[in-house]
Amino acid sequence: MDDNIIIEMFFNRDEKAIAETQKKFGEYIHSIAFNIAGTAEDACECENDTYLKLWNSIPPEKPVNFKAYLGRIVRNSALSLYRKNNAVKRDSGVYVLLSELEECLPSKTTTEDEADANYVSPLISSWLRTLSQDDRVLFVRRYWYGDKVKDISDITGIPSKKISSKLFALRKQLKDELSQKGVNV
């Protein structure tokens, strides 16, 4: 079913919109949730939260790119659940993923830093557009979708060590780019 039809179903408060979204994007949503949350139970909870948040946000929102909109919702749900579940302990899952980017991004601890974050997001998007498609896909798969390096290696056929080295170089490039634009990292 076409995304616009599904969105229109949400606007009409037709409960079939959830079923159609699940049929079309269920695997996509589960993949993101599982990659970040780390367990099947947590992924299921994130999926359910995603459908509820989607129902509550459309209307008034009318997403232009429905898949990206869903991705953002499930990713934020999974990150929130992950933070809640791991507030005390630090495991090797998302903590490692986020710590890899930590040296490239400013922390959000003050109002000034919040303003920086609103400034940084378009800079990162712009930087991503300068990358080759392969590098951009690699970066986004790792840091947006939360794919493990091994999984990216299996998909692309590129050895894990080479992917890790490439990601390290891309993080350095991002850090340099943000520093040149005046962002304190």
PDB file of C-alpha atoms in Angstrom:
ATOM      1  CA  MET A   1       0.000   0.000   0.000  1.00  0.00           C
ATOM      2  CA  ASP A   2       1.205   3.509  -0.790  1.00  0.00           C
ATOM      3  CA  ASP A   3       2.576   5.567   2.099  1.00  0.00           C
ATOM      4  CA  ASN A   4       0.231   8.474   1.376  1.00  0.00           C
ATOM      5  CA  ILE A   5      -2.780   6.171   1.636  1.00  0.00           C
ATOM      6  CA  ILE A   6      -1.551   4.904   5.010  1.00  0.00           C
ATOM      7  CA  ILE A   7      -1.043   8.482   6.211  1.00  0.00           C
ATOM      8  CA  GLU A   8      -4.547   9.367   5.016  1.00  0.00           C
ATOM      9  CA  MET A   9      -5.876   6.391   7.018  1.00  0.00           C
ATOM     10  CA  PHE A  10      -4.207   7.854  10.122  1.00  0.00           C
ATOM     11  CA  PHE A  11      -5.854  11.207   9.400  1.00  0.00           C
ATOM     12  CA  ASN A  12      -9.202   9.432   9.123  1.00  0.00           C
ATOM     13  CA  ARG A  13      -8.440   7.640  12.436  1.00  0.00           C
ATOM     14  CA  ASP A  14      -8.807   4.279  10.678  1.00  0.00           C
ATOM     15  CA  GLU A  15      -7.255   1.631  12.927  1.00  0.00           C
ATOM     16  CA  LYS A  16      -6.273  -0.367   9.833  1.00  0.00           C
ATOM     17  CA  ALA A  17      -3.500   2.213   9.398  1.00  0.00           C
ATOM     18  CA  ILE A  18      -1.519   0.484  12.165  1.00  0.00           C
ATOM     19  CA  ALA A  19      -1.937  -2.940  10.516  1.00  0.00           C
ATOM     20  CA  GLU A  20      -0.920  -1.570   7.123  1.00  0.00           C
ATOM     21  CA  THR A  21       2.106   0.154   8.636  1.00  0.00           C
ATOM     22  CA  GLN A  22       3.083  -3.054  10.395  1.00  0.00           C
ATOM     23  CA  LYS A  23       2.638  -5.080   7.202  1.00  0.00           C
ATOM     24  CA  LYS A  24       4.756  -2.706   5.122  1.00  0.00           C
ATOM     25  CA  PHE A  25       7.362  -1.547   7.665  1.00  0.00           C
ATOM     26  CA  GLY A  26       7.262  -4.118  10.476  1.00  0.00           C
ATOM     27  CA  GLU A  27      10.640  -5.685   9.655  1.00  0.00           C
ATOM     28  CA  TYR A  28      12.232  -2.253   9.252  1.00  0.00           C
ATOM     29  CA  ILE A  29      10.886  -1.096  12.621  1.00  0.00           C
ATOM     30  CA  HIS A  30      11.880  -4.326  14.364  1.00  0.00           C
ATOM     31  CA  SER A  31      15.394  -4.196  12.912  1.00  0.00           C
ATOM     32  CA  ILE A  32      16.066  -0.704  14.242  1.00  0.00           C
ATOM     33  CA  ALA A  33      14.484  -1.484  17.613  1.00  0.00           C
ATOM     34  CA  PHE A  34      16.412  -4.724  18.039  1.00  0.00           C
ATOM     35  CA  ASN A  35      19.752  -3.224  16.950  1.00  0.00           C
ATOM     36  CA  ILE A  36      19.470  -0.530  19.600  1.00  0.00           C
ATOM     37  CA  ALA A  37      17.477  -2.171  22.392  1.00  0.00           C
ATOM     38  CA  GLY A  38      19.351  -5.466  22.145  1.00  0.00           C
ATOM     39  CA  THR A  39      16.670  -7.957  23.166  1.00  0.00           C
ATOM     40  CA  ALA A  40      13.569  -9.306  21.443  1.00  0.00           C
ATOM     41  CA  GLU A  41      11.375  -8.257  24.361  1.00  0.00           C
ATOM     42  CA  ASP A  42      12.682  -4.689  24.356  1.00  0.00           C
ATOM     43  CA  ALA A  43      12.411  -4.525  20.572  1.00  0.00           C
ATOM     44  CA  CYS A  44       8.763  -5.621  20.807  1.00  0.00           C
ATOM     45  CA  GLU A  45       8.119  -2.922  23.424  1.00  0.00           C
ATOM     46  CA  CYS A  46       9.729  -0.309  21.153  1.00  0.00           C
ATOM     47  CA  GLU A  47       7.636  -1.466  18.204  1.00  0.00           C
ATOM     48  CA  ASN A  48       4.451  -1.088  20.227  1.00  0.00           C
ATOM     49  CA  ASP A  49       5.563   2.336  21.479  1.00  0.00           C
ATOM     50  CA  THR A  50       6.287   3.319  17.886  1.00  0.00           C
ATOM     51  CA  TYR A  51       2.771   2.460  16.729  1.00  0.00           C
ATOM     52  CA  LEU A  52       1.252   4.343  19.664  1.00  0.00           C
ATOM     53  CA  LYS A  53       3.438   7.411  19.054  1.00  0.00           C
ATOM     54  CA  LEU A  54       2.621   7.232  15.355  1.00  0.00           C
ATOM     55  CA  TRP A  55      -1.116   7.107  16.120  1.00  0.00           C
ATOM     56  CA  ASN A  56      -0.796  10.074  18.477  1.00  0.00           C
ATOM     57  CA  SER A  57       1.328  12.181  16.128  1.00  0.00           C
ATOM     58  CA  ILE A  58      -0.629  11.767  12.856  1.00  0.00           C
ATOM     59  CA  PRO A  59      -2.525  14.062  12.753  1.00  0.00           C
ATOM     60  CA  PRO A  60      -1.413  16.822  13.175  1.00  0.00           C
ATOM     61  CA  GLU A  61       1.911  15.770  11.615  1.00  0.00           C
ATOM     62  CA  LYS A  62       1.882  14.833   7.934  1.00  0.00           C
ATOM     63  CA  PRO A  63       5.275  13.288   7.211  1.00  0.00           C
ATOM     64  CA  VAL A  64       6.764  13.806   3.775  1.00  0.00           C
ATOM     65  CA  ASN A  65       8.927  10.685   4.071  1.00  0.00           C
ATOM     66  CA  PHE A  66       6.896   8.166   6.059  1.00  0.00           C
ATOM     67  CA  LYS A  67       9.700   5.588   6.333  1.00  0.00           C
ATOM     68  CA  ALA A  68      12.168   8.145   7.697  1.00  0.00           C
ATOM     69  CA  TYR A  69       9.502   9.425  10.098  1.00  0.00           C
ATOM     70  CA  LEU A  70       8.940   5.891  11.375  1.00  0.00           C
ATOM     71  CA  GLY A  71      12.688   5.351  11.652  1.00  0.00           C
ATOM     72  CA  ARG A  72      13.071   8.438  13.802  1.00  0.00           C
ATOM     73  CA  ILE A  73      10.233   7.432  16.106  1.00  0.00           C
ATOM     74  CA  VAL A  74      11.431   3.859  16.638  1.00  0.00           C
ATOM     75  CA  ARG A  75      15.044   4.955  17.047  1.00  0.00           C
ATOM     76  CA  ASN A  76      14.126   7.512  19.708  1.00  0.00           C
ATOM     77  CA  SER A  77      11.903   4.963  21.490  1.00  0.00           C
ATOM     78  CA  ALA A  78      14.667   2.374  21.465  1.00  0.00           C
ATOM     79  CA  LEU A  79      17.273   4.851  22.703  1.00  0.00           C
ATOM     80  CA  SER A  80      14.978   5.973  25.532  1.00  0.00           C
ATOM     81  CA  LEU A  81      14.312   2.392  26.568  1.00  0.00           C
ATOM     82  CA  TYR A  82      17.996   1.551  26.322  1.00  0.00           C
ATOM     83  CA  ARG A  83      18.934   4.509  28.540  1.00  0.00           C
ATOM     84  CA  LYS A  84      16.261   3.536  31.068  1.00  0.00           C
ATOM     85  CA  ASN A  85      17.390  -0.096  31.175  1.00  0.00           C
ATOM     86  CA  ASN A  86      21.077   0.734  31.349  1.00  0.00           C
ATOM     87  CA  ALA A  87      21.138   3.795  33.564  1.00  0.00           C
ATOM     88  CA  VAL A  88      23.531   2.147  36.019  1.00  0.00           C
ATOM     89  CA  LYS A  89      25.310  -0.545  34.030  1.00  0.00           C
ATOM     90  CA  ARG A  90      27.273  -0.024  30.842  1.00  0.00           C
ATOM     91  CA  ASP A  91      27.307  -2.911  28.413  1.00  0.00           C
ATOM     92  CA  SER A  92      28.857  -3.284  24.990  1.00  0.00           C
ATOM     93  CA  GLY A  93      25.700  -2.540  22.975  1.00  0.00           C
ATOM     94  CA  VAL A  94      24.538   0.983  22.267  1.00  0.00           C
ATOM     95  CA  TYR A  95      26.960   2.353  24.860  1.00  0.00           C
ATOM     96  CA  VAL A  96      29.856   1.406  22.553  1.00  0.00           C
ATOM     97  CA  LEU A  97      27.998   2.737  19.531  1.00  0.00           C
ATOM     98  CA  LEU A  98      27.372   6.102  21.162  1.00  0.00           C
ATOM     99  CA  SER A  99      30.829   6.285  22.721  1.00  0.00           C
ATOM    100  CA  GLU A 100      32.352   5.973  19.245  1.00  0.00           C
ATOM    101  CA  LEU A 101      30.636   9.209  18.256  1.00  0.00           C
ATOM    102  CA  GLU A 102      31.195  10.904  21.614  1.00  0.00           C
ATOM    103  CA  GLU A 103      34.478  12.499  20.568  1.00  0.00           C
ATOM    104  CA  CYS A 104      32.846  14.005  17.473  1.00  0.00           C
ATOM    105  CA  LEU A 105      29.791  15.615  19.023  1.00  0.00           C
ATOM    106  CA  PRO A 106      29.228  18.244  21.659  1.00  0.00           C
ATOM    107  CA  SER A 107      27.476  17.159  24.832  1.00  0.00           C
ATOM    108  CA  LYS A 108      23.991  18.544  25.492  1.00  0.00           C
ATOM    109  CA  THR A 109      24.362  19.723  29.067  1.00  0.00           C
ATOM    110  CA  THR A 110      23.547  23.424  28.836  1.00  0.00           C
ATOM    111  CA  THR A 111      21.122  25.642  26.969  1.00  0.00           C
ATOM    112  CA  GLU A 112      24.034  26.824  24.867  1.00  0.00           C
ATOM    113  CA  ASP A 113      24.842  23.213  24.018  1.00  0.00           C
ATOM    114  CA  GLU A 114      21.195  22.634  23.064  1.00  0.00           C
ATOM    115  CA  ALA A 115      21.469  25.536  20.630  1.00  0.00           C
ATOM    116  CA  ASP A 116      24.700  24.001  19.315  1.00  0.00           C
ATOM    117  CA  ALA A 117      22.872  20.724  18.739  1.00  0.00           C
ATOM    118  CA  ASN A 118      20.303  22.532  16.582  1.00  0.00           C
ATOM    119  CA  TYR A 119      23.216  24.023  14.666  1.00  0.00           C
ATOM    120  CA  VAL A 120      25.138  20.730  14.442  1.00  0.00           C
ATOM    121  CA  SER A 121      22.398  18.596  12.912  1.00  0.00           C
ATOM    122  CA  PRO A 122      22.329  20.412   9.540  1.00  0.00           C
ATOM    123  CA  LEU A 123      26.140  20.437   9.511  1.00  0.00           C
ATOM    124  CA  ILE A 124      26.209  16.662   9.885  1.00  0.00           C
ATOM    125  CA  SER A 125      23.609  16.281   7.139  1.00  0.00           C
ATOM    126  CA  SER A 126      25.642  18.521   4.877  1.00  0.00           C
ATOM    127  CA  TRP A 127      28.823  16.587   5.675  1.00  0.00           C
ATOM    128  CA  LEU A 128      27.083  13.282   4.917  1.00  0.00           C
ATOM    129  CA  ARG A 129      26.141  14.587   1.465  1.00  0.00           C
ATOM    130  CA  THR A 130      29.837  15.140   0.688  1.00  0.00           C
ATOM    131  CA  LEU A 131      30.650  11.465   1.269  1.00  0.00           C
ATOM    132  CA  SER A 132      30.613   8.786  -1.377  1.00  0.00           C
ATOM    133  CA  GLN A 133      27.455   6.715  -1.352  1.00  0.00           C
ATOM    134  CA  ASP A 134      29.343   3.723   0.093  1.00  0.00           C
ATOM    135  CA  ASP A 135      30.800   5.785   2.953  1.00  0.00           C
ATOM    136  CA  ARG A 136      27.467   7.469   3.650  1.00  0.00           C
ATOM    137  CA  VAL A 137      25.658   4.120   3.759  1.00  0.00           C
ATOM    138  CA  LEU A 138      28.352   2.686   6.029  1.00  0.00           C
ATOM    139  CA  PHE A 139      28.129   5.643   8.431  1.00  0.00           C
ATOM    140  CA  VAL A 140      24.326   5.705   8.508  1.00  0.00           C
ATOM    141  CA  ARG A 141      24.018   1.920   8.917  1.00  0.00           C
ATOM    142  CA  ARG A 142      26.344   2.063  11.906  1.00  0.00           C
ATOM    143  CA  TYR A 143      25.271   5.272  13.626  1.00  0.00           C
ATOM    144  CA  TRP A 144      21.611   5.654  12.658  1.00  0.00           C
ATOM    145  CA  TYR A 145      20.384   2.079  12.340  1.00  0.00           C
ATOM    146  CA  GLY A 146      22.826   0.757  14.957  1.00  0.00           C
ATOM    147  CA  ASP A 147      24.035  -2.156  12.822  1.00  0.00           C
ATOM    148  CA  LYS A 148      26.966  -4.071  14.251  1.00  0.00           C
ATOM    149  CA  VAL A 149      30.241  -3.894  12.321  1.00  0.00           C
ATOM    150  CA  LYS A 150      30.065  -7.656  11.769  1.00  0.00           C
ATOM    151  CA  ASP A 151      26.572  -7.356  10.287  1.00  0.00           C
ATOM    152  CA  ILE A 152      27.692  -4.564   7.959  1.00  0.00           C
ATOM    153  CA  SER A 153      30.631  -6.768   6.966  1.00  0.00           C
ATOM    154  CA  ASP A 154      28.287  -9.669   6.197  1.00  0.00           C
ATOM    155  CA  ILE A 155      26.066  -7.413   4.076  1.00  0.00           C
ATOM    156  CA  THR A 156      28.842  -5.649   2.164  1.00  0.00           C
ATOM    157  CA  GLY A 157      31.505  -8.366   2.023  1.00  0.00           C
ATOM    158  CA  ILE A 158      34.057  -5.882   3.381  1.00  0.00           C
ATOM    159  CA  PRO A 159      36.221  -7.256   6.211  1.00  0.00           C
ATOM    160  CA  SER A 160      35.236  -6.024   9.683  1.00  0.00           C
ATOM    161  CA  LYS A 161      38.668  -4.525  10.357  1.00  0.00           C
ATOM    162  CA  LYS A 162      38.472  -2.462   7.184  1.00  0.00           C
ATOM    163  CA  ILE A 163      34.996  -1.235   8.142  1.00  0.00           C
ATOM    164  CA  SER A 164      36.210  -0.322  11.638  1.00  0.00           C
ATOM    165  CA  SER A 165      39.144   1.592  10.150  1.00  0.00           C
ATOM    166  CA  LYS A 166      36.867   3.378   7.696  1.00  0.00           C
ATOM    167  CA  LEU A 167      34.435   4.331  10.466  1.00  0.00           C
ATOM    168  CA  PHE A 168      37.331   5.669  12.540  1.00  0.00           C
ATOM    169  CA  ALA A 169      38.472   7.797   9.580  1.00  0.00           C
ATOM    170  CA  LEU A 170      34.907   9.039   8.980  1.00  0.00           C
ATOM    171  CA  ARG A 171      34.500  10.021  12.637  1.00  0.00           C
ATOM    172  CA  LYS A 172      37.787  11.933  12.433  1.00  0.00           C
ATOM    173  CA  GLN A 173      36.595  13.688   9.261  1.00  0.00           C
ATOM    174  CA  LEU A 174      33.326  14.600  10.983  1.00  0.00           C
ATOM    175  CA  LYS A 175      35.147  15.914  14.029  1.00  0.00           C
ATOM    176  CA  ASP A 176      37.456  18.023  11.839  1.00  0.00           C
ATOM    177  CA  GLU A 177      34.513  19.333   9.804  1.00  0.00           C
ATOM    178  CA  LEU A 178      32.600  20.347  12.910  1.00  0.00           C
ATOM    179  CA  SER A 179      35.693  21.964  14.441  1.00  0.00           C
ATOM    180  CA  GLN A 180      36.209  23.995  11.255  1.00  0.00           C
ATOM    181  CA  LYS A 181      32.590  25.191  11.492  1.00  0.00           C
ATOM    182  CA  GLY A 182      33.180  26.415  15.038  1.00  0.00           C
ATOM    183  CA  VAL A 183      31.544  23.573  16.959  1.00  0.00           C
ATOM    184  CA  ASN A 184      33.334  22.727  20.189  1.00  0.00           C
ATOM    185  CA  VAL A 185      33.831  18.977  20.239  1.00  0.00           C
TER     186      VAL A 185
END
